[in-house]
Amino acid sequence: MEQIYIAGQMVDLQDERLSFRLDAVDRDGCQIKAQLTVDLGGAKYTIPEGHSEALKNSEEGRQRLMSYPKQVQDWLIPNVWGEAPTVSENRGGQ
């Protein structure tokens, strides 16, 4: 399972205490933000320190998106990003 660093600890991306939202969304990418909510003696508290990750609508970005809960994936594919990547990530340096 993939993890993110949030609130001073590693948390599994599938952890039900996480909530997600999207920012700066367009056909070529987005920013995924995560917040952790914990139970403190029967009261729920959302920790202010969050996690933020930018993803491009590329093969690599789509692969990383698959680490997120299905709900987050469904927000982007197919409605916003469509069925195919729109960005090429050439890491060959040429």
Coordinates of C-alpha atoms in Angstrom, one line a residue:
M1 CA 0.0 0.0 0.0
E2 CA 1.1 3.5 -0.8
Q3 CA 1.6 6.0 2.0
I4 CA 1.8 9.7 2.4
Y5 CA 3.5 11.8 5.1
I6 CA 0.9 13.8 6.9
A7 CA 0.7 15.2 10.5
G8 CA 4.2 13.9 11.3
Q9 CA 3.5 10.3 10.4
M10 CA 3.2 7.9 7.4
V11 CA -0.5 7.2 6.6
D12 CA -1.8 4.7 4.1
L13 CA -3.6 6.4 1.2
Q14 CA -6.6 4.1 1.8
D15 CA -6.9 5.1 5.5
E16 CA -10.6 5.9 6.1
R17 CA -9.5 8.9 8.3
L18 CA -8.3 10.7 5.3
S19 CA -10.4 13.1 3.3
F20 CA -9.5 14.4 -0.1
R21 CA -10.2 17.4 -2.4
L22 CA -8.9 18.6 -5.7
D23 CA -7.4 22.0 -6.5
A24 CA -6.1 23.5 -9.7
V25 CA -7.9 20.9 -11.8
D26 CA -7.7 21.0 -15.6
R27 CA -7.2 18.5 -18.5
D28 CA -3.4 18.4 -18.0
G29 CA -3.1 18.0 -14.2
C30 CA -4.4 18.7 -10.7
Q31 CA -3.4 19.1 -7.1
I32 CA -4.7 16.5 -4.7
K33 CA -5.0 17.6 -1.1
A34 CA -5.5 15.3 1.9
Q35 CA -6.5 16.0 5.5
L36 CA -6.4 13.6 8.4
T37 CA -9.2 13.4 10.9
V38 CA -8.6 11.7 14.3
D39 CA -10.8 10.7 17.2
L40 CA -9.8 12.4 20.4
G41 CA -11.9 10.9 23.2
G42 CA -15.1 10.8 21.2
A43 CA -14.6 14.1 19.4
K44 CA -13.4 14.2 15.8
Y45 CA -10.5 16.7 15.1
T46 CA -9.1 17.5 11.6
I47 CA -5.4 18.1 11.8
P48 CA -4.5 21.4 10.2
E49 CA -1.3 20.0 8.6
G50 CA -2.3 18.4 5.4
H51 CA -0.7 16.7 2.4
S52 CA -0.6 18.1 -1.1
E53 CA 0.6 16.3 -4.3
A54 CA 0.6 17.6 -7.9
L55 CA -0.2 15.1 -10.6
K56 CA 0.1 15.5 -14.3
N57 CA -2.3 13.8 -16.7
S58 CA 0.6 11.6 -18.0
E59 CA 1.2 7.9 -17.9
E60 CA 3.2 8.4 -14.7
G61 CA 0.6 10.7 -13.1
R62 CA -2.2 8.3 -13.9
Q63 CA -0.2 5.4 -12.4
R64 CA 0.3 7.4 -9.2
L65 CA -3.4 8.3 -9.2
M66 CA -4.2 4.6 -9.0
S67 CA -2.7 4.6 -5.5
Y68 CA -5.5 6.9 -4.3
P69 CA -9.0 5.7 -3.3
K70 CA -11.3 4.9 -6.2
Q71 CA -13.4 7.9 -5.4
V72 CA -10.5 10.3 -6.1
Q73 CA -9.7 8.4 -9.3
D74 CA -13.4 8.8 -10.4
W75 CA -13.3 12.5 -9.9
L76 CA -10.7 12.8 -12.7
I77 CA -11.2 9.9 -15.0
P78 CA -13.0 10.0 -17.4
N79 CA -14.9 13.2 -16.7
V80 CA -12.0 15.7 -16.5
W81 CA -8.9 14.0 -17.8
G82 CA -10.6 11.8 -20.4
E83 CA -9.5 8.3 -21.3
A84 CA -6.0 9.1 -22.5
P85 CA -3.0 11.1 -21.1
T86 CA -2.6 14.7 -22.4
V87 CA 1.0 15.3 -21.1
S88 CA 4.2 13.6 -22.0
E89 CA 6.9 13.3 -19.3
N90 CA 10.2 12.9 -21.1
R91 CA 12.7 12.1 -18.4
G92 CA 15.5 11.2 -20.9
G93 CA 17.0 14.7 -20.8
Q94 CA 16.7 15.1 -24.6

